[in-house]
Amino acid sequence: MQVRLYATLRALAGAARVEVPGAPGEPVGEVLRRLVAQCPGLAGQVLTPDGSDLLPHVQVFIAGRSIRDLEGLATPIPPGVDLAVFPPVAGGGQPLLLPCIIRAETAEVMRRRAPARSPCLW
Amino acid sequence: MVLTGYANRVARIDLTTGNVTYEGIDPDAARKYIGARGLGVKYVFDNGPEVDPLSPENLLCFMNGPATGSAINMSGRLAVCTKSPLTGGVTDSHMGGWSAARLRWAGFDGLLFRGAAATPVYAICERGTVRLADASDLWGKGIRETVRILQERHGGRNVSVMAIGPAGENQVRFASILNENDRAAGRGGTGAVMGSKKLKAVVAIGDIRDQWKPADDRKQDFEEARKVGLKAIMEGVLTAPRKGGLSLYGTNVLMNIINEVGALPAFNGKETFHPDAEAISGETIRAQYLVEEPTCHACPVACKKLVEIKEGPYAGVRTESFEYETAWALGVNCGLTDAGAVAKLLDLCNDYGMDTIELGNVLSTAMEATELGLLEDGIAWGDAERMIAVASLIARAEGQLGRALGLGAYGAATSFGRPDLANSVKGQAIPAYDPRGIKGIGLAYATSNRGACHLRGYTVAAEIAGIPLQADRLSPEGKGALLKVFQDLHAFSDSMDLCKFSAFAMGAEEYAKAYSAITGVPFTAEDVMRTGERIYNLERYYNNLAGLGEGSDYLPKRFLTEPATGGSAGQVSELDVMLEEYYAARGWKNGVVPMEKLRELEIV
Ligand code: SF4
């Protein structure tokens, strides 16, 4: 299957798109581990050293949905889709803004109203 | 007692009489509203909510914050506050570069312009004084030429020029003010207010740099606050110079990810995904067009991206900054993915002095109207040459089309008989995130005090980047409380006035520390949030008094009824649910601030 890479990951992998073996129904984590094995420059950029989790703020999308909103690395890959992998990129407008802004305050709000986990997308 | 950290000098300039008076900062107002956005809004509030934005009675404030011009990182922003001709409410628009620092080094916390000159003038600020000079020879000129002439005339070094172009002179409702670094106070039509006063430019000659020094007994605290901020920036995954996504690609690092999730409004929001957005993304710009990476005062991030088009019909265009909002508004939003054409349009906006976000929406609205047969001699999707020609008509207020489009997207759509074609809130058009694919940002657009805006509460951080925690972008749950936190925190940093990117590195605790080190006033994270809340409520109170009452927090019908496409296929905004939660968090009644809330926050 095809994995699309963005921002700093392109230079590290030496390509914007990488073809990685993968079959429908397989967990995303398996494909990502193969991706890192195929592109050693991505080691330490996408997955934790033991390969068991995504690094903080790295985003992996399947058909527009973040796997963090699905089943994480265990999310099964539906047929006919590709993966998109982004390093931390949030920004804003001329002046944009951002995030960490908040930290403790937001964390408290989010704990109080933890967002509902969305259903799987297919 | 005057707080330290301020120049303690504000000039009131009556452009009708030419009279200039000076006053200190009111310590009580400074404590409650800090500076820049907060204090500027307070001056606008005290000037009265019923004033016609383009009349001599409107007040136009150029405001610094207590951090401005200091060694605190990212302290190079200046707030322009006034009553907006686009929204009819209060607005604050911020520019980067060195203007803010140079105004401070010229001896000022702020300049308050009222009245209107009979003939064009410009203001010169130097060593704590302001004088007016004839600008008849500059009227009609673009911003670049105006800046060049005034820098040559006043010495160049240490000189900042904030000017309007033909769009401001012609009172185009979304005219902006730009400085010598092409940094704009872009939103809300502040340039039109300046034009209505026949004020062509403000020149700040900042040659008393050592004016900004921490008091001896706070040097250590100040240095500590500065180092904490710098360390966070240097180590931030986004801000780290030449390593972080923001530093490497600028704000346009967002183009691909927002497109990926199906939250990139394309073709005036008829779609939320564009298959060719990559062609104008940060990655492509860096690889093919980037020539320089300028920065602002005291900022190691250097997120500005200067591009040069080397071939094709727009060869020779060299302009900054190829921001995400600009690339979206003038690009995919209009069905255009030619980077050269987008750069050309950006360059025109920088010289005419027009907000790129509103112009993009004006053009896309006209394109949809053309498609629907409502506009003869209109504009086809993605027709770059026609877009360039129409942008010039707008700036020069030429012809029926130029004048109609100069009213902004909402005014233009109303003139076509279809106000619903404008993706605007309170008269100001949306930026580059679709409310159907990122639910919280829709609530942010609806409740922003300055009309549709992403910078008043950037929930995208949590909803897309997972910072500080991942929120489900497609769920309306919890977004009211989340947004309030963002809005209040930004209201504080905009009043310091720190670049919003400081948020990558600092939270309320660090802001409190910096504020204390600068002013000597003990301050906590809770104080930061309460002060931000006070500022947000003051703005809302002003808007309520100006006629923006119940029902003024809304989203265009398209976002509530027409399903998104791409990665957000089928989604619409559930605004009502989010609004209810938001008003409960704010203690407002249907968008109106009750008297008890005003008392609780010590506004009245
Ligand atoms: S992060 Fe960008 S906009 Fe903010 S101060 Fe630095 S260079 Fe200017």
PDB file of C-alpha atoms in Angstrom, chain A residues 4-10 17 57-59 61-66 68-69 82-84 86-118, chain B residues 77 183-184 237-238 243 248-249 251 253-254 256-257 260-261 278 283 304 325 433 454-455 458 461 464-474 477-478 481-482 485-486 489-490 500-501 503-508 510 529 567 581:
ATOM      1  CA  ARG A   4       2.230   9.501   1.897  1.00  0.00           C
ATOM      2  CA  LEU A   5       4.739  11.473   3.953  1.00  0.00           C
ATOM      3  CA  TYR A   6       4.669  15.176   4.747  1.00  0.00           C
ATOM      4  CA  ALA A   7       6.871  18.038   5.928  1.00  0.00           C
ATOM      5  CA  THR A   8      10.165  16.985   7.524  1.00  0.00           C
ATOM      6  CA  LEU A   9       9.439  13.282   7.036  1.00  0.00           C
ATOM      7  CA  ARG A  10      10.020  13.598   3.292  1.00  0.00           C
ATOM      8  CA  ARG A  17       5.447   8.566  -1.190  1.00  0.00           C
ATOM      9  CA  HIS A  57       1.719  14.782  18.080  1.00  0.00           C
ATOM     10  CA  VAL A  58       2.577  12.627  15.069  1.00  0.00           C
ATOM     11  CA  GLN A  59      -0.614  12.150  13.079  1.00  0.00           C
ATOM     12  CA  PHE A  61      -4.668   9.470   8.809  1.00  0.00           C
ATOM     13  CA  ILE A  62      -6.795   6.873   7.091  1.00  0.00           C
ATOM     14  CA  ALA A  63      -9.354   8.435   4.756  1.00  0.00           C
ATOM     15  CA  GLY A  64      -9.083  11.693   6.653  1.00  0.00           C
ATOM     16  CA  ARG A  65      -9.560  10.208  10.146  1.00  0.00           C
ATOM     17  CA  SER A  66      -6.727  10.280  12.655  1.00  0.00           C
ATOM     18  CA  ARG A  68      -5.895   8.492  17.392  1.00  0.00           C
ATOM     19  CA  ASP A  69      -9.670   8.952  17.021  1.00  0.00           C
ATOM     20  CA  ASP A  82      -3.582   4.841   1.631  1.00  0.00           C
ATOM     21  CA  LEU A  83      -1.957   6.209   4.766  1.00  0.00           C
ATOM     22  CA  ALA A  84      -0.885   9.818   5.367  1.00  0.00           C
ATOM     23  CA  PHE A  86       2.464  13.990   9.408  1.00  0.00           C
ATOM     24  CA  PRO A  87       5.064  15.146  11.911  1.00  0.00           C
ATOM     25  CA  PRO A  88       3.913  17.783  14.430  1.00  0.00           C
ATOM     26  CA  VAL A  89       2.718  20.631  12.238  1.00  0.00           C
ATOM     27  CA  ALA A  90      -0.066  22.673  13.781  1.00  0.00           C
ATOM     28  CA  GLY A  91       0.066  26.326  13.007  1.00  0.00           C
ATOM     29  CA  GLY A  92      -2.175  29.271  12.506  1.00  0.00           C
ATOM     30  CA  GLY A  93      -2.516  32.335  10.497  1.00  0.00           C
ATOM     31  CA  GLN A  94      -0.502  35.329  10.336  1.00  0.00           C
ATOM     32  CA  PRO A  95      -0.404  34.639  13.288  1.00  0.00           C
ATOM     33  CA  LEU A  96      -1.519  31.663  14.041  1.00  0.00           C
ATOM     34  CA  LEU A  97      -1.566  30.196  17.066  1.00  0.00           C
ATOM     35  CA  LEU A  98      -1.150  27.573  19.039  1.00  0.00           C
ATOM     36  CA  PRO A  99      -1.345  25.058  21.255  1.00  0.00           C
ATOM     37  CA  CYS A 100       0.635  24.601  24.070  1.00  0.00           C
ATOM     38  CA  ILE A 101      -0.804  27.671  25.024  1.00  0.00           C
ATOM     39  CA  ILE A 102      -2.854  26.260  27.265  1.00  0.00           C
ATOM     40  CA  ARG A 103      -1.625  23.222  28.772  1.00  0.00           C
ATOM     41  CA  ALA A 104      -2.873  22.907  32.291  1.00  0.00           C
ATOM     42  CA  GLU A 105      -5.979  24.974  31.739  1.00  0.00           C
ATOM     43  CA  THR A 106      -7.070  23.101  28.668  1.00  0.00           C
ATOM     44  CA  ALA A 107      -6.136  19.779  30.053  1.00  0.00           C
ATOM     45  CA  GLU A 108      -8.487  20.421  32.905  1.00  0.00           C
ATOM     46  CA  VAL A 109     -11.326  21.351  30.590  1.00  0.00           C
ATOM     47  CA  MET A 110     -10.676  18.316  28.420  1.00  0.00           C
ATOM     48  CA  ARG A 111     -10.582  16.005  31.365  1.00  0.00           C
ATOM     49  CA  ARG A 112     -13.940  17.292  32.484  1.00  0.00           C
ATOM     50  CA  ARG A 113     -15.483  16.711  29.075  1.00  0.00           C
ATOM     51  CA  ALA A 114     -13.469  13.969  27.476  1.00  0.00           C
ATOM     52  CA  PRO A 115     -14.393  13.880  23.805  1.00  0.00           C
ATOM     53  CA  ALA A 116     -16.440  10.945  22.754  1.00  0.00           C
ATOM     54  CA  ARG A 117     -14.476   8.430  20.718  1.00  0.00           C
ATOM     55  CA  SER A 118     -15.846   8.322  17.209  1.00  0.00           C
TER      56      SER A 118
ATOM     57  CA  ARG B  77       3.798  42.822  17.659  1.00  0.00           C
ATOM     58  CA  ARG B 183       3.763  42.673   7.724  1.00  0.00           C
ATOM     59  CA  ALA B 184       0.099  43.546   7.830  1.00  0.00           C
ATOM     60  CA  VAL B 237       8.979  20.608  18.058  1.00  0.00           C
ATOM     61  CA  LEU B 238       7.338  23.316  15.963  1.00  0.00           C
ATOM     62  CA  LYS B 243      14.077  22.174  12.592  1.00  0.00           C
ATOM     63  CA  LEU B 248      10.896  25.330   8.185  1.00  0.00           C
ATOM     64  CA  TYR B 249       7.620  25.703   6.303  1.00  0.00           C
ATOM     65  CA  THR B 251       2.206  28.585   8.632  1.00  0.00           C
ATOM     66  CA  VAL B 253       2.797  23.659   6.835  1.00  0.00           C
ATOM     67  CA  LEU B 254      -0.942  23.349   7.492  1.00  0.00           C
ATOM     68  CA  ASN B 256      -1.717  19.399   3.436  1.00  0.00           C
ATOM     69  CA  ILE B 257      -2.915  18.243   6.824  1.00  0.00           C
ATOM     70  CA  GLU B 260      -6.137  15.554   4.360  1.00  0.00           C
ATOM     71  CA  VAL B 261      -8.875  15.738   6.992  1.00  0.00           C
ATOM     72  CA  GLU B 278      -0.174  20.179  -2.564  1.00  0.00           C
ATOM     73  CA  GLU B 283       6.354  21.645   1.312  1.00  0.00           C
ATOM     74  CA  LYS B 304       8.106  34.259   7.364  1.00  0.00           C
ATOM     75  CA  GLU B 325      -4.261  31.736   5.065  1.00  0.00           C
ATOM     76  CA  TYR B 433     -10.535  25.934   8.277  1.00  0.00           C
ATOM     77  CA  HIS B 454      -9.191  31.631  13.787  1.00  0.00           C
ATOM     78  CA  LEU B 455      -6.921  33.733  15.982  1.00  0.00           C
ATOM     79  CA  TYR B 458      -7.408  28.304  18.006  1.00  0.00           C
ATOM     80  CA  ALA B 461      -4.473  22.934  18.111  1.00  0.00           C
ATOM     81  CA  ILE B 464      -5.918  18.501  14.720  1.00  0.00           C
ATOM     82  CA  ALA B 465      -2.521  18.507  16.390  1.00  0.00           C
ATOM     83  CA  GLY B 466      -3.586  16.974  19.675  1.00  0.00           C
ATOM     84  CA  ILE B 467      -2.020  19.779  21.656  1.00  0.00           C
ATOM     85  CA  PRO B 468      -2.301  19.859  24.564  1.00  0.00           C
ATOM     86  CA  LEU B 469      -4.678  16.896  24.365  1.00  0.00           C
ATOM     87  CA  GLN B 470      -6.390  15.264  21.434  1.00  0.00           C
ATOM     88  CA  ALA B 471      -9.978  16.384  20.938  1.00  0.00           C
ATOM     89  CA  ASP B 472     -12.190  14.644  18.407  1.00  0.00           C
ATOM     90  CA  ARG B 473     -12.472  17.208  15.636  1.00  0.00           C
ATOM     91  CA  LEU B 474     -15.849  15.857  14.532  1.00  0.00           C
ATOM     92  CA  GLU B 477     -18.871  17.815  22.775  1.00  0.00           C
ATOM     93  CA  GLY B 478     -16.773  19.899  25.128  1.00  0.00           C
ATOM     94  CA  ALA B 481     -15.454  25.104  27.455  1.00  0.00           C
ATOM     95  CA  LEU B 482     -12.371  24.386  25.362  1.00  0.00           C
ATOM     96  CA  VAL B 485      -9.927  28.777  27.526  1.00  0.00           C
ATOM     97  CA  PHE B 486      -8.275  29.496  24.182  1.00  0.00           C
ATOM     98  CA  LEU B 489      -5.551  33.059  26.977  1.00  0.00           C
ATOM     99  CA  HIS B 490      -5.110  34.679  23.552  1.00  0.00           C
ATOM    100  CA  LYS B 500       0.610  33.951  19.061  1.00  0.00           C
ATOM    101  CA  PHE B 501       3.310  31.448  18.268  1.00  0.00           C
ATOM    102  CA  ALA B 503       1.836  29.738  22.664  1.00  0.00           C
ATOM    103  CA  PHE B 504       3.907  26.885  21.316  1.00  0.00           C
ATOM    104  CA  ALA B 505       6.277  27.554  24.118  1.00  0.00           C
ATOM    105  CA  MET B 506       4.399  29.274  26.887  1.00  0.00           C
ATOM    106  CA  GLY B 507       1.246  28.718  28.921  1.00  0.00           C
ATOM    107  CA  ALA B 508      -0.559  30.918  31.428  1.00  0.00           C
ATOM    108  CA  GLU B 510       4.929  31.568  31.836  1.00  0.00           C
ATOM    109  CA  MET B 529      -7.037  33.758  32.600  1.00  0.00           C
ATOM    110  CA  GLY B 567     -12.011  13.317   4.840  1.00  0.00           C
ATOM    111  CA  GLU B 581     -22.392  24.967  26.134  1.00  0.00           C
TER     112      GLU B 581
END
